[in-house]
Short mmCIF file of C-alpha atoms in Angstrom, two decimals:
data_model
loop_
_atom_site.label_atom_id
_atom_site.label_comp_id
_atom_site.label_asym_id
_atom_site.label_seq_id
_atom_site.Cartn_x
_atom_site.Cartn_y
_atom_site.Cartn_z
CA UNK A 1 -83.56 291.45 289.02
CA UNK A 2 -80.54 289.84 290.67
CA UNK A 3 -77.99 287.54 289.09
CA UNK A 4 -77.66 284.02 290.46
CA UNK A 5 -75.61 280.84 290.11
CA UNK A 6 -76.78 277.27 290.85
CA UNK A 7 -75.90 275.81 294.25
CA UNK A 8 -76.24 272.19 295.36
CA UNK A 9 -76.82 271.01 298.93
CA UNK A 10 -76.86 267.35 299.94
CA UNK A 11 -79.71 267.31 302.47
CA UNK A 12 -80.37 263.60 303.11
CA UNK A 13 -78.49 260.32 302.96
CA UNK A 14 -79.33 256.72 303.93
CA UNK A 15 -79.19 255.66 307.56
CA UNK A 16 -79.18 252.04 308.69
CA UNK A 17 -80.60 250.33 311.77
CA UNK A 18 -77.61 248.41 313.07
CA UNK A 19 -79.68 246.30 315.47
CA UNK A 20 -82.08 245.36 312.70
CA UNK A 21 -79.19 244.25 310.51
CA UNK A 22 -77.63 242.39 313.43
CA UNK A 23 -80.88 240.55 314.10
CA UNK A 24 -81.18 239.41 310.51
CA UNK A 25 -77.53 238.37 310.31
CA UNK A 26 -77.82 236.41 313.56
CA UNK A 27 -80.48 234.30 311.84
CA UNK A 28 -78.45 233.95 308.64
CA UNK A 29 -75.07 233.44 310.28
CA UNK A 30 -73.28 236.48 308.90
CA UNK A 31 -72.72 238.61 312.00
CA UNK A 32 -68.96 238.67 311.45
CA UNK A 33 -69.43 240.83 308.34
CA UNK A 34 -71.30 243.54 310.24
CA UNK A 35 -68.86 243.52 313.15
CA UNK A 36 -65.99 243.91 310.70
CA UNK A 37 -67.64 246.91 309.05
CA UNK A 38 -68.43 248.49 312.41
CA UNK A 39 -64.86 247.96 313.54
CA UNK A 40 -63.46 249.56 310.39
CA UNK A 41 -65.69 252.60 310.89
CA UNK A 42 -65.34 252.92 314.68
CA UNK A 43 -69.02 252.08 315.04
CA UNK A 44 -70.28 254.75 312.58
CA UNK A 45 -70.75 253.01 309.23
CA UNK A 46 -71.49 254.88 306.01
CA UNK A 47 -75.22 254.23 305.57
CA UNK A 48 -75.52 254.25 301.79
CA UNK A 49 -72.58 252.02 301.01
CA UNK A 50 -73.33 249.63 303.87
CA UNK A 51 -76.92 249.28 302.67
CA UNK A 52 -75.81 248.53 299.11
CA UNK A 53 -73.30 245.95 300.29
CA UNK A 54 -75.91 244.38 302.57
CA UNK A 55 -78.30 244.03 299.62
CA UNK A 56 -75.60 242.56 297.40
CA UNK A 57 -74.44 239.99 299.94
CA UNK A 58 -78.01 238.95 300.69
CA UNK A 59 -78.37 237.91 297.03
CA UNK A 60 -75.60 235.31 297.31
CA UNK A 61 -75.53 234.76 301.08
CA UNK A 62 -71.90 235.80 300.81
CA UNK A 63 -71.44 237.12 304.34
CA UNK A 64 -68.64 234.63 304.96
CA UNK A 65 -67.43 231.31 303.50
CA UNK A 66 -69.54 228.26 304.29
CA UNK A 67 -72.98 229.88 304.43
CA UNK A 68 -73.49 229.13 300.74
CA UNK A 69 -71.67 225.99 299.49
CA UNK A 70 -71.25 227.64 296.09
CA UNK A 71 -69.30 230.53 297.63
CA UNK A 72 -65.79 229.49 298.65
CA UNK A 73 -64.15 232.93 298.60
CA UNK A 74 -65.53 236.13 300.09
CA UNK A 75 -64.20 239.61 299.34
CA UNK A 76 -63.68 241.35 302.66
CA UNK A 77 -62.42 244.69 301.28
CA UNK A 78 -65.47 246.87 300.69
CA UNK A 79 -63.97 248.92 297.86
CA UNK A 80 -63.02 245.76 295.97
CA UNK A 81 -66.47 244.35 296.65
CA UNK A 82 -68.03 247.41 295.02
CA UNK A 83 -65.56 247.24 292.13
CA UNK A 84 -66.82 243.72 291.45
CA UNK A 85 -70.44 244.90 291.65
CA UNK A 86 -69.69 247.61 289.07
CA UNK A 87 -67.73 245.26 286.79
CA UNK A 88 -70.56 242.74 286.94
CA UNK A 89 -73.22 245.40 286.22
CA UNK A 90 -75.12 244.20 289.29
CA UNK A 91 -76.65 247.65 289.46
CA UNK A 92 -79.99 246.80 291.05
CA UNK A 93 -78.41 246.76 294.53
CA UNK A 94 -77.38 250.41 294.08
CA UNK A 95 -81.07 251.33 294.03
CA UNK A 96 -81.33 250.78 297.80
CA UNK A 97 -79.30 253.92 298.55
CA UNK A 98 -81.13 257.22 298.03
CA UNK A 99 -79.68 260.71 298.34
CA UNK A 100 -81.58 264.01 298.40
CA UNK A 101 -80.34 267.34 297.06
CA UNK A 102 -81.71 270.85 297.38
CA UNK A 103 -80.74 272.60 294.16
CA UNK A 104 -80.88 276.36 294.62
CA UNK A 105 -81.09 279.02 291.91
CA UNK A 106 -81.33 276.67 288.96
CA UNK A 107 -83.40 277.73 285.99
CA UNK A 108 -86.69 276.24 284.89
CA UNK A 109 -84.75 275.15 281.81
CA UNK A 110 -82.76 272.97 284.23
CA UNK A 111 -85.85 271.62 285.98
CA UNK A 112 -87.61 270.84 282.68
CA UNK A 113 -84.66 268.63 281.75
CA UNK A 114 -83.96 266.95 285.09
CA UNK A 115 -87.56 265.76 285.56
CA UNK A 116 -87.09 263.60 282.48
CA UNK A 117 -84.95 261.35 284.68
CA UNK A 118 -88.04 260.13 286.50
CA UNK A 119 -86.94 256.51 286.98
CA UNK A 120 -85.40 256.20 290.44
CA UNK A 121 -86.13 259.86 291.25
CA UNK A 122 -88.51 262.06 293.23
CA UNK A 123 -89.03 265.80 292.70
CA UNK A 124 -90.48 268.69 294.71
CA UNK A 125 -90.25 271.99 292.85
CA UNK A 126 -91.01 275.54 293.92
CA UNK A 127 -94.49 276.23 292.56
CA UNK A 128 -95.07 279.47 290.70
CA UNK A 129 -98.81 278.97 291.10
CA UNK A 130 -98.27 279.92 294.72
CA UNK A 131 -94.94 281.80 294.84
CA UNK A 132 -95.31 285.26 293.34
CA UNK A 133 -92.45 286.69 291.33
CA UNK A 134 -91.53 290.03 292.86
CA UNK A 135 -87.78 289.75 292.36
CA UNK A 136 -86.58 287.59 289.47
CA UNK A 137 -83.27 285.82 289.82
CA UNK A 138 -81.51 285.12 286.55
CA UNK A 139 -78.21 283.75 285.33
CA UNK A 140 -76.87 284.97 281.99
CA UNK A 141 -75.56 281.87 280.19
CA UNK A 142 -72.08 282.14 278.63
CA UNK A 143 -73.46 282.03 275.08
CA UNK A 144 -75.39 285.26 275.74
CA UNK A 145 -72.55 287.21 277.34
CA UNK A 146 -71.98 289.28 274.15
CA UNK A 147 -75.52 290.67 274.53
CA UNK A 148 -75.59 290.69 278.35
CA UNK A 149 -76.99 294.23 278.65
CA UNK A 150 -79.92 293.47 276.34
CA UNK A 151 -80.70 290.24 278.20
CA UNK A 152 -80.69 291.96 281.59
CA UNK A 153 -82.84 294.78 280.24
CA UNK A 154 -85.49 292.34 278.99
CA UNK A 155 -85.55 290.40 282.26
CA UNK A 156 -85.84 293.61 284.27
CA UNK A 157 -88.83 294.70 282.18
CA UNK A 158 -90.50 291.33 282.73
CA UNK A 159 -89.85 291.67 286.46
CA UNK A 160 -91.39 295.16 286.46
CA UNK A 161 -94.44 293.74 284.70
CA UNK A 162 -94.89 291.12 287.42
CA UNK A 163 -94.94 293.80 290.11
CA UNK A 164 -97.06 296.38 288.25
CA UNK A 165 -99.61 293.81 287.03
CA UNK A 166 -100.11 292.46 290.56
CA UNK A 167 -100.67 296.01 291.78
CA UNK A 168 -103.06 296.92 288.94
CA UNK A 169 -105.05 293.72 289.48
CA UNK A 170 -105.30 294.56 293.16
CA UNK A 171 -104.45 291.16 294.55
CA UNK A 172 -102.83 292.61 297.68
CA UNK A 173 -105.89 294.59 298.65
CA UNK A 174 -107.54 293.71 301.95
CA UNK A 175 -110.01 290.85 301.78
CA UNK A 176 -108.81 289.31 298.52
CA UNK A 177 -109.24 285.51 298.93
CA UNK A 178 -106.26 283.25 298.46
CA UNK A 179 -107.75 281.43 295.48
CA UNK A 180 -107.88 284.72 293.56
CA UNK A 181 -104.23 285.47 294.42
CA UNK A 182 -103.32 281.98 293.25
CA UNK A 183 -105.18 282.40 289.96
CA UNK A 184 -103.46 285.69 289.16
CA UNK A 185 -100.05 284.41 290.31
CA UNK A 186 -100.48 281.36 288.10
CA UNK A 187 -101.36 283.53 285.11
CA UNK A 188 -98.48 285.95 285.65
CA UNK A 189 -95.89 283.15 285.54
CA UNK A 190 -96.69 282.82 281.82
CA UNK A 191 -95.04 286.21 281.38
CA UNK A 192 -91.80 285.25 283.13
CA UNK A 193 -88.67 283.93 281.38
CA UNK A 194 -88.10 280.17 281.61
CA UNK A 195 -84.53 281.02 282.54
CA UNK A 196 -85.60 282.53 285.87
CA UNK A 197 -84.04 281.08 289.01
CA UNK A 198 -86.02 278.54 291.01
CA UNK A 199 -85.43 275.76 293.53
CA UNK A 200 -86.03 272.03 293.33
CA UNK A 201 -85.54 269.12 295.73
CA UNK A 202 -84.35 265.99 293.97
CA UNK A 203 -84.01 262.53 295.45
CA UNK A 204 -82.30 259.82 293.44
CA UNK A 205 -80.86 256.40 294.10
CA UNK A 206 -77.20 255.70 293.46
CA UNK A 207 -77.86 253.82 290.23
CA UNK A 208 -79.82 256.77 288.83
CA UNK A 209 -77.17 259.20 290.03
CA UNK A 210 -74.47 257.32 288.13
CA UNK A 211 -76.54 257.47 284.94
CA UNK A 212 -77.56 261.12 285.24
CA UNK A 213 -74.07 262.34 286.16
CA UNK A 214 -72.66 260.65 283.06
CA UNK A 215 -75.44 261.94 280.80
CA UNK A 216 -75.62 265.51 282.10
CA UNK A 217 -71.90 266.24 282.29
CA UNK A 218 -71.24 264.93 278.78
CA UNK A 219 -69.83 267.41 276.28
CA UNK A 220 -73.12 267.76 274.41
CA UNK A 221 -75.28 268.35 277.50
CA UNK A 222 -76.85 271.75 278.27
CA UNK A 223 -74.29 274.01 279.91
CA UNK A 224 -76.21 274.74 283.12
CA UNK A 225 -76.80 271.05 283.68
CA UNK A 226 -73.10 270.38 283.09
CA UNK A 227 -72.22 273.03 285.66
CA UNK A 228 -74.65 271.70 288.27
CA UNK A 229 -73.97 268.00 287.80
CA UNK A 230 -70.27 268.63 288.06
CA UNK A 231 -71.04 269.78 291.61
CA UNK A 232 -73.23 266.72 292.25
CA UNK A 233 -70.53 264.39 290.92
CA UNK A 234 -67.96 265.89 293.29
CA UNK A 235 -70.37 265.53 296.21
CA UNK A 236 -71.13 261.88 295.45
CA UNK A 237 -67.52 260.86 294.90
CA UNK A 238 -66.77 262.22 298.38
CA UNK A 239 -69.98 260.86 299.91
CA UNK A 240 -69.91 257.33 298.47
CA UNK A 241 -66.40 256.81 297.04
CA UNK A 242 -66.85 253.06 296.65
CA UNK A 243 -69.98 253.39 294.51
CA UNK A 244 -68.44 256.13 292.33
CA UNK A 245 -64.84 254.89 292.34
CA UNK A 246 -64.73 254.31 288.57
CA UNK A 247 -65.70 257.89 287.62
CA UNK A 248 -62.98 260.15 286.24
CA UNK A 249 -63.39 263.83 285.44
CA UNK A 250 -62.12 264.58 281.95
CA UNK A 251 -60.44 267.77 280.79
CA UNK A 252 -63.67 268.99 279.17
CA UNK A 253 -65.59 268.61 282.43
CA UNK A 254 -67.26 265.30 281.59
CA UNK A 255 -67.50 262.65 284.29
CA UNK A 256 -66.91 259.29 282.63
CA UNK A 257 -67.35 255.91 284.38
CA UNK A 258 -65.20 252.90 283.60
CA UNK A 259 -68.30 250.73 283.88
CA UNK A 260 -71.36 252.00 282.03
CA UNK A 261 -74.92 250.72 282.29
CA UNK A 262 -74.35 249.33 285.77
#
């Protein structure tokens, strides 16, 4: 057994096709908006935020004054534009921007809870039907620190069982077909602690991220989820500051948005 701690890696972010956007805007008459954004970013726009703004402006044809007679004033500052989106709870446009995370050494307690946030999400989890447990990673939660030695002892015995059972059942002997190995591996996972360390890839849109960060860093949330989503909140506030500008980290570790239910 080895002790672990959850790690979060942002592995994918939105990318835009500038020429595709330019072609559309040439038809609509809003090219000036794109050129302004490209100029502000020295030609390298932030994909997620640009995509969200593009979607929002398409709703009202608010690329510049005059394209829609009902729109006489256009916000040119992107941060203020997003602030208005958040204030107005126009959250559907945030669903265009998806971000993917590889979450390393989280427990299956964590994964059982995160998959409940299925709306706006996609999941790919390490499968213990196929991945045999020969070395169990485990994190002792703070509430169990007073009995740390007992906890580690139990996990080590469960790890030893995984190894000895596989040997006794002979699944590494020459000629054993893969489907037999899979069947035994699948059965042995029933004898592993749900707190063992695993990996999951999670993709979520910005609207879902806002909701889950608020929910899973709240004071009453499970402590491992609070720890991990604190990391995700920090990543997203740096990655898409306009879309997460209203979040403030409280003294108890909660991330609280000014505008809820966006």
